[in-house]
């Protein structure tokens, strides 16, 4: 059996070691005679998995006792609605930084609940950049600022958190969660669908500052959409197998050396591809250099025909998942934590050979 060099944007590659461990435990989890997916979520096996995943997240991110960790369903897309449902009322304003398709969808949902002030947008340049630090000013009494730390489709990424001068900060980190150290003190909510960088689809990790959660006092929120419902208890059946897989990925992250290891690893991998893009005009990066993402690398070739040929030929070299999103076109290489160095080297070698053949 061969495994491809997997550049899928999401669901994305998982660490081979993690898949192998899951495989080895599939039929008989810790001698219980059943898989972890076939057991009660209130039994000791799953309760232990759940607690371990929380503890690992807390250690990796340095959460201390200031945050609640929730394992929710409905994807990051449900958070686009759940956040304003809990924190934004009619007549109130929330600030949104619009850096692409996902921020746009978050804005659309927030408008159902209150006023949205779009304090930054790079729409006119087809979202080829994120704001510089200090660019755009925030509404004085905004309930919160929402931004997308990594723009999966357009291949841009914030180098650091926006400076909000005291306005609570909410981040959709779906496509760069746990890819580098962050300053957790700056966040009030950070959330991520697991399927890009930390596990399979099915669980959304939502980390909420306790103090901020106290400010959520809207009434008439459906029970399951009220964040407070999920604090300290399993309100309903959690996505147990997805959480189990996330727990294995977290263990793998810890063993590798934590977030500083991955920051270095991811930066070096991305540099290999960007260096190849920047050599001459054969490949053209779509994002402004200062806004480039270390997770999703988006580039074009001279014509769409050439791009189609690039993709077809790449597939014959075992390079998979490279087609760009339809709103940008071209090529997108997603190289999250679990994408090994060898895969990136194989891609760069292919880029060199393809260019040499066409030049
Ligand atoms: C993939 C993605 C989403 C959507 O996630 P779902 O889990 O499919 O709802 C939201 N935001 C970002 C930044 C993403 O990359």
JSON list of N, CA and C in Angstrom, two decimals, residues 13-19 21 46 48-63 69-71 176-180 192-200 203-207 240-262 337-338:
[
{"chain": "A", "resi": 13, "resn": "UNK", "atom": "N", "xyz": [-4.07, 15.76, 6.12]},
{"chain": "A", "resi": 13, "resn": "UNK", "atom": "CA", "xyz": [-3.20, 14.66, 6.57]},
{"chain": "A", "resi": 13, "resn": "UNK", "atom": "C", "xyz": [-3.13, 14.60, 8.10]},
{"chain": "A", "resi": 14, "resn": "UNK", "atom": "N", "xyz": [-3.10, 13.38, 8.60]},
{"chain": "A", "resi": 14, "resn": "UNK", "atom": "CA", "xyz": [-2.87, 13.15, 10.03]},
{"chain": "A", "resi": 14, "resn": "UNK", "atom": "C", "xyz": [-1.52, 12.46, 10.19]},
{"chain": "A", "resi": 15, "resn": "UNK", "atom": "N", "xyz": [-0.87, 12.60, 11.35]},
{"chain": "A", "resi": 15, "resn": "UNK", "atom": "CA", "xyz": [0.43, 11.94, 11.54]},
{"chain": "A", "resi": 15, "resn": "UNK", "atom": "C", "xyz": [0.29, 10.42, 11.40]},
{"chain": "A", "resi": 16, "resn": "UNK", "atom": "N", "xyz": [1.20, 9.82, 10.67]},
{"chain": "A", "resi": 16, "resn": "UNK", "atom": "CA", "xyz": [1.15, 8.37, 10.45]},
{"chain": "A", "resi": 16, "resn": "UNK", "atom": "C", "xyz": [1.15, 7.60, 11.77]},
{"chain": "A", "resi": 17, "resn": "UNK", "atom": "N", "xyz": [1.98, 8.07, 12.73]},
{"chain": "A", "resi": 17, "resn": "UNK", "atom": "CA", "xyz": [2.05, 7.39, 14.03]},
{"chain": "A", "resi": 17, "resn": "UNK", "atom": "C", "xyz": [0.68, 7.36, 14.71]},
{"chain": "A", "resi": 18, "resn": "UNK", "atom": "N", "xyz": [-0.06, 8.47, 14.57]},
{"chain": "A", "resi": 18, "resn": "UNK", "atom": "CA", "xyz": [-1.37, 8.57, 15.19]},
{"chain": "A", "resi": 18, "resn": "UNK", "atom": "C", "xyz": [-2.34, 7.59, 14.54]},
{"chain": "A", "resi": 19, "resn": "UNK", "atom": "N", "xyz": [-2.31, 7.54, 13.20]},
{"chain": "A", "resi": 19, "resn": "UNK", "atom": "CA", "xyz": [-3.21, 6.61, 12.51]},
{"chain": "A", "resi": 19, "resn": "UNK", "atom": "C", "xyz": [-2.88, 5.17, 12.88]},
{"chain": "A", "resi": 21, "resn": "UNK", "atom": "N", "xyz": [-1.54, 4.10, 15.68]},
{"chain": "A", "resi": 21, "resn": "UNK", "atom": "CA", "xyz": [-2.00, 3.81, 17.04]},
{"chain": "A", "resi": 21, "resn": "UNK", "atom": "C", "xyz": [-3.52, 3.59, 17.06]},
{"chain": "A", "resi": 46, "resn": "UNK", "atom": "N", "xyz": [-13.84, 6.53, 28.08]},
{"chain": "A", "resi": 46, "resn": "UNK", "atom": "CA", "xyz": [-13.97, 7.79, 27.36]},
{"chain": "A", "resi": 46, "resn": "UNK", "atom": "C", "xyz": [-13.75, 9.00, 28.28]},
{"chain": "A", "resi": 48, "resn": "UNK", "atom": "N", "xyz": [-11.75, 9.27, 30.60]},
{"chain": "A", "resi": 48, "resn": "UNK", "atom": "CA", "xyz": [-10.30, 9.46, 30.71]},
{"chain": "A", "resi": 48, "resn": "UNK", "atom": "C", "xyz": [-9.72, 10.14, 29.46]},
{"chain": "A", "resi": 49, "resn": "UNK", "atom": "N", "xyz": [-10.18, 9.72, 28.30]},
{"chain": "A", "resi": 49, "resn": "UNK", "atom": "CA", "xyz": [-9.72, 10.33, 27.04]},
{"chain": "A", "resi": 49, "resn": "UNK", "atom": "C", "xyz": [-10.05, 11.82, 27.03]},
{"chain": "A", "resi": 50, "resn": "UNK", "atom": "N", "xyz": [-11.28, 12.13, 27.38]},
{"chain": "A", "resi": 50, "resn": "UNK", "atom": "CA", "xyz": [-11.76, 13.50, 27.38]},
{"chain": "A", "resi": 50, "resn": "UNK", "atom": "C", "xyz": [-10.92, 14.37, 28.34]},
{"chain": "A", "resi": 51, "resn": "UNK", "atom": "N", "xyz": [-10.67, 13.84, 29.53]},
{"chain": "A", "resi": 51, "resn": "UNK", "atom": "CA", "xyz": [-9.90, 14.60, 30.53]},
{"chain": "A", "resi": 51, "resn": "UNK", "atom": "C", "xyz": [-8.45, 14.79, 30.06]},
{"chain": "A", "resi": 52, "resn": "UNK", "atom": "N", "xyz": [-7.91, 13.73, 29.43]},
{"chain": "A", "resi": 52, "resn": "UNK", "atom": "CA", "xyz": [-6.53, 13.81, 28.94]},
{"chain": "A", "resi": 52, "resn": "UNK", "atom": "C", "xyz": [-6.39, 14.87, 27.85]},
{"chain": "A", "resi": 53, "resn": "UNK", "atom": "N", "xyz": [-7.35, 14.90, 26.94]},
{"chain": "A", "resi": 53, "resn": "UNK", "atom": "CA", "xyz": [-7.31, 15.88, 25.85]},
{"chain": "A", "resi": 53, "resn": "UNK", "atom": "C", "xyz": [-7.35, 17.30, 26.41]},
{"chain": "A", "resi": 54, "resn": "UNK", "atom": "N", "xyz": [-8.19, 17.53, 27.39]},
{"chain": "A", "resi": 54, "resn": "UNK", "atom": "CA", "xyz": [-8.27, 18.86, 28.02]},
{"chain": "A", "resi": 54, "resn": "UNK", "atom": "C", "xyz": [-6.95, 19.23, 28.68]},
{"chain": "A", "resi": 55, "resn": "UNK", "atom": "N", "xyz": [-6.39, 18.25, 29.41]},
{"chain": "A", "resi": 55, "resn": "UNK", "atom": "CA", "xyz": [-5.16, 18.54, 30.13]},
{"chain": "A", "resi": 55, "resn": "UNK", "atom": "C", "xyz": [-4.03, 18.84, 29.16]},
{"chain": "A", "resi": 56, "resn": "UNK", "atom": "N", "xyz": [-3.98, 18.09, 28.07]},
{"chain": "A", "resi": 56, "resn": "UNK", "atom": "CA", "xyz": [-2.93, 18.32, 27.09]},
{"chain": "A", "resi": 56, "resn": "UNK", "atom": "C", "xyz": [-3.07, 19.69, 26.43]},
{"chain": "A", "resi": 57, "resn": "UNK", "atom": "N", "xyz": [-4.30, 20.05, 26.09]},
{"chain": "A", "resi": 57, "resn": "UNK", "atom": "CA", "xyz": [-4.52, 21.38, 25.50]},
{"chain": "A", "resi": 57, "resn": "UNK", "atom": "C", "xyz": [-4.08, 22.46, 26.46]},
{"chain": "A", "resi": 58, "resn": "UNK", "atom": "N", "xyz": [-4.44, 22.26, 27.73]},
{"chain": "A", "resi": 58, "resn": "UNK", "atom": "CA", "xyz": [-4.09, 23.24, 28.75]},
{"chain": "A", "resi": 58, "resn": "UNK", "atom": "C", "xyz": [-2.58, 23.38, 28.88]},
{"chain": "A", "resi": 59, "resn": "UNK", "atom": "N", "xyz": [-1.87, 22.24, 28.86]},
{"chain": "A", "resi": 59, "resn": "UNK", "atom": "CA", "xyz": [-0.41, 22.29, 28.95]},
{"chain": "A", "resi": 59, "resn": "UNK", "atom": "C", "xyz": [0.22, 22.92, 27.73]},
{"chain": "A", "resi": 60, "resn": "UNK", "atom": "N", "xyz": [-0.25, 22.53, 26.56]},
{"chain": "A", "resi": 60, "resn": "UNK", "atom": "CA", "xyz": [0.36, 23.01, 25.31]},
{"chain": "A", "resi": 60, "resn": "UNK", "atom": "C", "xyz": [0.18, 24.52, 25.17]},
{"chain": "A", "resi": 61, "resn": "UNK", "atom": "N", "xyz": [-1.01, 25.01, 25.55]},
{"chain": "A", "resi": 61, "resn": "UNK", "atom": "CA", "xyz": [-1.30, 26.43, 25.35]},
{"chain": "A", "resi": 61, "resn": "UNK", "atom": "C", "xyz": [-1.11, 27.28, 26.60]},
{"chain": "A", "resi": 62, "resn": "UNK", "atom": "N", "xyz": [-0.83, 26.64, 27.73]},
{"chain": "A", "resi": 62, "resn": "UNK", "atom": "CA", "xyz": [-0.67, 27.40, 28.98]},
{"chain": "A", "resi": 62, "resn": "UNK", "atom": "C", "xyz": [-1.96, 28.07, 29.41]},
{"chain": "A", "resi": 63, "resn": "UNK", "atom": "N", "xyz": [-3.05, 27.31, 29.45]},
{"chain": "A", "resi": 63, "resn": "UNK", "atom": "CA", "xyz": [-4.36, 27.91, 29.74]},
{"chain": "A", "resi": 63, "resn": "UNK", "atom": "C", "xyz": [-4.56, 28.25, 31.22]},
{"chain": "A", "resi": 69, "resn": "UNK", "atom": "N", "xyz": [-12.51, 24.79, 28.25]},
{"chain": "A", "resi": 69, "resn": "UNK", "atom": "CA", "xyz": [-12.29, 24.11, 26.98]},
{"chain": "A", "resi": 69, "resn": "UNK", "atom": "C", "xyz": [-13.56, 23.32, 26.65]},
{"chain": "A", "resi": 70, "resn": "UNK", "atom": "N", "xyz": [-14.12, 23.57, 25.48]},
{"chain": "A", "resi": 70, "resn": "UNK", "atom": "CA", "xyz": [-15.34, 22.87, 25.07]},
{"chain": "A", "resi": 70, "resn": "UNK", "atom": "C", "xyz": [-15.08, 22.08, 23.79]},
{"chain": "A", "resi": 71, "resn": "UNK", "atom": "N", "xyz": [-15.63, 20.87, 23.73]},
{"chain": "A", "resi": 71, "resn": "UNK", "atom": "CA", "xyz": [-15.56, 20.06, 22.51]},
{"chain": "A", "resi": 71, "resn": "UNK", "atom": "C", "xyz": [-16.95, 20.01, 21.89]},
{"chain": "A", "resi": 176, "resn": "UNK", "atom": "N", "xyz": [-4.76, 27.17, 11.55]},
{"chain": "A", "resi": 176, "resn": "UNK", "atom": "CA", "xyz": [-3.38, 27.22, 12.08]},
{"chain": "A", "resi": 176, "resn": "UNK", "atom": "C", "xyz": [-3.31, 26.97, 13.60]},
{"chain": "A", "resi": 177, "resn": "UNK", "atom": "N", "xyz": [-4.37, 26.37, 14.13]},
{"chain": "A", "resi": 177, "resn": "UNK", "atom": "CA", "xyz": [-4.41, 26.07, 15.57]},
{"chain": "A", "resi": 177, "resn": "UNK", "atom": "C", "xyz": [-3.27, 25.11, 15.93]},
{"chain": "A", "resi": 178, "resn": "UNK", "atom": "N", "xyz": [-2.51, 25.47, 16.94]},
{"chain": "A", "resi": 178, "resn": "UNK", "atom": "CA", "xyz": [-1.38, 24.65, 17.43]},
{"chain": "A", "resi": 178, "resn": "UNK", "atom": "C", "xyz": [-0.27, 24.48, 16.40]},
{"chain": "A", "resi": 179, "resn": "UNK", "atom": "N", "xyz": [-0.15, 25.45, 15.50]},
{"chain": "A", "resi": 179, "resn": "UNK", "atom": "CA", "xyz": [0.96, 25.40, 14.53]},
{"chain": "A", "resi": 179, "resn": "UNK", "atom": "C", "xyz": [2.15, 26.23, 14.98]},
{"chain": "A", "resi": 180, "resn": "UNK", "atom": "N", "xyz": [1.94, 27.03, 16.07]},
{"chain": "A", "resi": 180, "resn": "UNK", "atom": "CA", "xyz": [2.99, 27.93, 16.57]},
{"chain": "A", "resi": 180, "resn": "UNK", "atom": "C", "xyz": [2.56, 28.43, 17.95]},
{"chain": "A", "resi": 192, "resn": "UNK", "atom": "N", "xyz": [-11.46, 26.32, 16.75]},
{"chain": "A", "resi": 192, "resn": "UNK", "atom": "CA", "xyz": [-10.92, 25.66, 15.56]},
{"chain": "A", "resi": 192, "resn": "UNK", "atom": "C", "xyz": [-11.67, 24.37, 15.28]},
{"chain": "A", "resi": 193, "resn": "UNK", "atom": "N", "xyz": [-12.12, 24.21, 14.05]},
{"chain": "A", "resi": 193, "resn": "UNK", "atom": "CA", "xyz": [-12.56, 22.89, 13.60]},
{"chain": "A", "resi": 193, "resn": "UNK", "atom": "C", "xyz": [-11.30, 22.03, 13.55]},
{"chain": "A", "resi": 194, "resn": "UNK", "atom": "N", "xyz": [-11.41, 20.77, 13.99]},
{"chain": "A", "resi": 194, "resn": "UNK", "atom": "CA", "xyz": [-10.19, 19.97, 14.16]},
{"chain": "A", "resi": 194, "resn": "UNK", "atom": "C", "xyz": [-9.56, 19.52, 12.84]},
{"chain": "A", "resi": 195, "resn": "UNK", "atom": "N", "xyz": [-10.32, 19.50, 11.76]},
{"chain": "A", "resi": 195, "resn": "UNK", "atom": "CA", "xyz": [-9.92, 18.72, 10.59]},
{"chain": "A", "resi": 195, "resn": "UNK", "atom": "C", "xyz": [-8.80, 19.29, 9.74]},
{"chain": "A", "resi": 196, "resn": "UNK", "atom": "N", "xyz": [-8.26, 20.46, 10.10]},
{"chain": "A", "resi": 196, "resn": "UNK", "atom": "CA", "xyz": [-7.09, 20.93, 9.37]},
{"chain": "A", "resi": 196, "resn": "UNK", "atom": "C", "xyz": [-5.81, 20.53, 10.09]},
{"chain": "A", "resi": 197, "resn": "UNK", "atom": "N", "xyz": [-5.72, 20.93, 11.34]},
{"chain": "A", "resi": 197, "resn": "UNK", "atom": "CA", "xyz": [-4.41, 20.76, 11.99]},
{"chain": "A", "resi": 197, "resn": "UNK", "atom": "C", "xyz": [-4.38, 19.84, 13.19]},
{"chain": "A", "resi": 198, "resn": "UNK", "atom": "N", "xyz": [-5.53, 19.43, 13.74]},
{"chain": "A", "resi": 198, "resn": "UNK", "atom": "CA", "xyz": [-5.46, 18.68, 15.00]},
{"chain": "A", "resi": 198, "resn": "UNK", "atom": "C", "xyz": [-6.28, 17.39, 15.07]},
{"chain": "A", "resi": 199, "resn": "UNK", "atom": "N", "xyz": [-6.86, 16.96, 13.96]},
{"chain": "A", "resi": 199, "resn": "UNK", "atom": "CA", "xyz": [-7.63, 15.73, 14.06]},
{"chain": "A", "resi": 199, "resn": "UNK", "atom": "C", "xyz": [-8.54, 15.53, 12.87]},
{"chain": "A", "resi": 200, "resn": "UNK", "atom": "N", "xyz": [-9.51, 14.64, 13.03]},
{"chain": "A", "resi": 200, "resn": "UNK", "atom": "CA", "xyz": [-10.48, 14.45, 11.95]},
{"chain": "A", "resi": 200, "resn": "UNK", "atom": "C", "xyz": [-11.63, 15.44, 12.07]},
{"chain": "A", "resi": 203, "resn": "UNK", "atom": "N", "xyz": [-15.23, 17.42, 15.48]},
{"chain": "A", "resi": 203, "resn": "UNK", "atom": "CA", "xyz": [-15.17, 18.16, 16.75]},
{"chain": "A", "resi": 203, "resn": "UNK", "atom": "C", "xyz": [-14.62, 19.56, 16.48]},
{"chain": "A", "resi": 204, "resn": "UNK", "atom": "N", "xyz": [-15.20, 20.53, 17.16]},
{"chain": "A", "resi": 204, "resn": "UNK", "atom": "CA", "xyz": [-14.69, 21.91, 17.13]},
{"chain": "A", "resi": 204, "resn": "UNK", "atom": "C", "xyz": [-14.21, 22.23, 18.53]},
{"chain": "A", "resi": 205, "resn": "UNK", "atom": "N", "xyz": [-12.97, 22.65, 18.63]},
{"chain": "A", "resi": 205, "resn": "UNK", "atom": "CA", "xyz": [-12.40, 23.01, 19.93]},
{"chain": "A", "resi": 205, "resn": "UNK", "atom": "C", "xyz": [-12.69, 24.49, 20.16]},
{"chain": "A", "resi": 206, "resn": "UNK", "atom": "N", "xyz": [-13.34, 24.78, 21.29]},
{"chain": "A", "resi": 206, "resn": "UNK", "atom": "CA", "xyz": [-13.66, 26.17, 21.62]},
{"chain": "A", "resi": 206, "resn": "UNK", "atom": "C", "xyz": [-13.08, 26.48, 23.00]},
{"chain": "A", "resi": 207, "resn": "UNK", "atom": "N", "xyz": [-12.19, 27.44, 23.06]},
{"chain": "A", "resi": 207, "resn": "UNK", "atom": "CA", "xyz": [-11.54, 27.81, 24.32]},
{"chain": "A", "resi": 207, "resn": "UNK", "atom": "C", "xyz": [-12.02, 29.21, 24.69]},
{"chain": "A", "resi": 240, "resn": "UNK", "atom": "N", "xyz": [-17.19, 11.51, 20.23]},
{"chain": "A", "resi": 240, "resn": "UNK", "atom": "CA", "xyz": [-16.20, 10.79, 21.04]},
{"chain": "A", "resi": 240, "resn": "UNK", "atom": "C", "xyz": [-14.98, 10.32, 20.23]},
{"chain": "A", "resi": 241, "resn": "UNK", "atom": "N", "xyz": [-15.22, 9.76, 19.06]},
{"chain": "A", "resi": 241, "resn": "UNK", "atom": "CA", "xyz": [-14.06, 9.25, 18.31]},
{"chain": "A", "resi": 241, "resn": "UNK", "atom": "C", "xyz": [-13.17, 10.39, 17.84]},
{"chain": "A", "resi": 242, "resn": "UNK", "atom": "N", "xyz": [-13.77, 11.50, 17.44]},
{"chain": "A", "resi": 242, "resn": "UNK", "atom": "CA", "xyz": [-12.97, 12.65, 17.00]},
{"chain": "A", "resi": 242, "resn": "UNK", "atom": "C", "xyz": [-12.13, 13.20, 18.16]},
{"chain": "A", "resi": 243, "resn": "UNK", "atom": "N", "xyz": [-12.72, 13.25, 19.35]},
{"chain": "A", "resi": 243, "resn": "UNK", "atom": "CA", "xyz": [-11.96, 13.72, 20.52]},
{"chain": "A", "resi": 243, "resn": "UNK", "atom": "C", "xyz": [-10.82, 12.75, 20.84]},
{"chain": "A", "resi": 244, "resn": "UNK", "atom": "N", "xyz": [-11.10, 11.46, 20.71]},
{"chain": "A", "resi": 244, "resn": "UNK", "atom": "CA", "xyz": [-10.06, 10.44, 20.92]},
{"chain": "A", "resi": 244, "resn": "UNK", "atom": "C", "xyz": [-8.88, 10.67, 19.95]},
{"chain": "A", "resi": 245, "resn": "UNK", "atom": "N", "xyz": [-9.20, 10.94, 18.69]},
{"chain": "A", "resi": 245, "resn": "UNK", "atom": "CA", "xyz": [-8.14, 11.19, 17.70]},
{"chain": "A", "resi": 245, "resn": "UNK", "atom": "C", "xyz": [-7.39, 12.49, 18.02]},
{"chain": "A", "resi": 246, "resn": "UNK", "atom": "N", "xyz": [-8.12, 13.52, 18.41]},
{"chain": "A", "resi": 246, "resn": "UNK", "atom": "CA", "xyz": [-7.46, 14.78, 18.79]},
{"chain": "A", "resi": 246, "resn": "UNK", "atom": "C", "xyz": [-6.50, 14.52, 19.95]},
{"chain": "A", "resi": 247, "resn": "UNK", "atom": "N", "xyz": [-6.94, 13.71, 20.91]},
{"chain": "A", "resi": 247, "resn": "UNK", "atom": "CA", "xyz": [-6.08, 13.41, 22.05]},
{"chain": "A", "resi": 247, "resn": "UNK", "atom": "C", "xyz": [-4.77, 12.75, 21.60]},
{"chain": "A", "resi": 248, "resn": "UNK", "atom": "N", "xyz": [-4.86, 11.85, 20.63]},
{"chain": "A", "resi": 248, "resn": "UNK", "atom": "CA", "xyz": [-3.63, 11.23, 20.11]},
{"chain": "A", "resi": 248, "resn": "UNK", "atom": "C", "xyz": [-2.74, 12.25, 19.41]},
{"chain": "A", "resi": 249, "resn": "UNK", "atom": "N", "xyz": [-3.37, 13.16, 18.66]},
{"chain": "A", "resi": 249, "resn": "UNK", "atom": "CA", "xyz": [-2.58, 14.20, 17.97]},
{"chain": "A", "resi": 249, "resn": "UNK", "atom": "C", "xyz": [-1.90, 15.12, 19.00]},
{"chain": "A", "resi": 250, "resn": "UNK", "atom": "N", "xyz": [-2.62, 15.45, 20.07]},
{"chain": "A", "resi": 250, "resn": "UNK", "atom": "CA", "xyz": [-2.04, 16.31, 21.11]},
{"chain": "A", "resi": 250, "resn": "UNK", "atom": "C", "xyz": [-0.84, 15.62, 21.76]},
{"chain": "A", "resi": 251, "resn": "UNK", "atom": "N", "xyz": [-0.96, 14.32, 21.98]},
{"chain": "A", "resi": 251, "resn": "UNK", "atom": "CA", "xyz": [0.14, 13.56, 22.56]},
{"chain": "A", "resi": 251, "resn": "UNK", "atom": "C", "xyz": [1.35, 13.61, 21.62]},
{"chain": "A", "resi": 252, "resn": "UNK", "atom": "N", "xyz": [1.08, 13.48, 20.34]},
{"chain": "A", "resi": 252, "resn": "UNK", "atom": "CA", "xyz": [2.13, 13.55, 19.31]},
{"chain": "A", "resi": 252, "resn": "UNK", "atom": "C", "xyz": [2.80, 14.93, 19.29]},
{"chain": "A", "resi": 253, "resn": "UNK", "atom": "N", "xyz": [1.98, 15.98, 19.43]},
{"chain": "A", "resi": 253, "resn": "UNK", "atom": "CA", "xyz": [2.53, 17.35, 19.46]},
{"chain": "A", "resi": 253, "resn": "UNK", "atom": "C", "xyz": [3.46, 17.50, 20.66]},
{"chain": "A", "resi": 254, "resn": "UNK", "atom": "N", "xyz": [3.02, 17.00, 21.82]},
{"chain": "A", "resi": 254, "resn": "UNK", "atom": "CA", "xyz": [3.86, 17.10, 23.02]},
{"chain": "A", "resi": 254, "resn": "UNK", "atom": "C", "xyz": [5.17, 16.35, 22.84]},
{"chain": "A", "resi": 255, "resn": "UNK", "atom": "N", "xyz": [5.09, 15.13, 22.29]},
{"chain": "A", "resi": 255, "resn": "UNK", "atom": "CA", "xyz": [6.29, 14.32, 22.11]},
{"chain": "A", "resi": 255, "resn": "UNK", "atom": "C", "xyz": [7.29, 14.97, 21.17]},
{"chain": "A", "resi": 256, "resn": "UNK", "atom": "N", "xyz": [6.76, 15.64, 20.14]},
{"chain": "A", "resi": 256, "resn": "UNK", "atom": "CA", "xyz": [7.64, 16.29, 19.16]},
{"chain": "A", "resi": 256, "resn": "UNK", "atom": "C", "xyz": [8.36, 17.50, 19.74]},
{"chain": "A", "resi": 257, "resn": "UNK", "atom": "N", "xyz": [7.80, 18.08, 20.78]},
{"chain": "A", "resi": 257, "resn": "UNK", "atom": "CA", "xyz": [8.44, 19.25, 21.39]},
{"chain": "A", "resi": 257, "resn": "UNK", "atom": "C", "xyz": [7.55, 20.47, 21.48]},
{"chain": "A", "resi": 258, "resn": "UNK", "atom": "N", "xyz": [6.25, 20.27, 21.29]},
{"chain": "A", "resi": 258, "resn": "UNK", "atom": "CA", "xyz": [5.32, 21.38, 21.53]},
{"chain": "A", "resi": 258, "resn": "UNK", "atom": "C", "xyz": [5.31, 22.43, 20.42]},
{"chain": "A", "resi": 259, "resn": "UNK", "atom": "N", "xyz": [4.73, 23.57, 20.75]},
{"chain": "A", "resi": 259, "resn": "UNK", "atom": "CA", "xyz": [4.45, 24.57, 19.72]},
{"chain": "A", "resi": 259, "resn": "UNK", "atom": "C", "xyz": [5.70, 25.24, 19.16]},
{"chain": "A", "resi": 260, "resn": "UNK", "atom": "N", "xyz": [6.75, 25.37, 19.97]},
{"chain": "A", "resi": 260, "resn": "UNK", "atom": "CA", "xyz": [7.95, 26.02, 19.41]},
{"chain": "A", "resi": 260, "resn": "UNK", "atom": "C", "xyz": [8.61, 25.10, 18.39]},
{"chain": "A", "resi": 261, "resn": "UNK", "atom": "N", "xyz": [8.54, 23.77, 18.64]},
{"chain": "A", "resi": 261, "resn": "UNK", "atom": "CA", "xyz": [9.04, 22.84, 17.63]},
{"chain": "A", "resi": 261, "resn": "UNK", "atom": "C", "xyz": [8.28, 23.04, 16.31]},
{"chain": "A", "resi": 262, "resn": "UNK", "atom": "N", "xyz": [6.94, 23.11, 16.41]},
{"chain": "A", "resi": 262, "resn": "UNK", "atom": "CA", "xyz": [6.16, 23.20, 15.17]},
{"chain": "A", "resi": 262, "resn": "UNK", "atom": "C", "xyz": [6.31, 24.54, 14.48]},
{"chain": "A", "resi": 337, "resn": "UNK", "atom": "N", "xyz": [0.85, 20.89, 10.35]},
{"chain": "A", "resi": 337, "resn": "UNK", "atom": "CA", "xyz": [1.78, 20.18, 11.25]},
{"chain": "A", "resi": 337, "resn": "UNK", "atom": "C", "xyz": [2.13, 18.77, 10.77]},
{"chain": "A", "resi": 338, "resn": "UNK", "atom": "N", "xyz": [1.11, 18.02, 10.31]},
{"chain": "A", "resi": 338, "resn": "UNK", "atom": "CA", "xyz": [1.32, 16.60, 10.02]},
{"chain": "A", "resi": 338, "resn": "UNK", "atom": "C", "xyz": [1.93, 16.35, 8.64]}
]
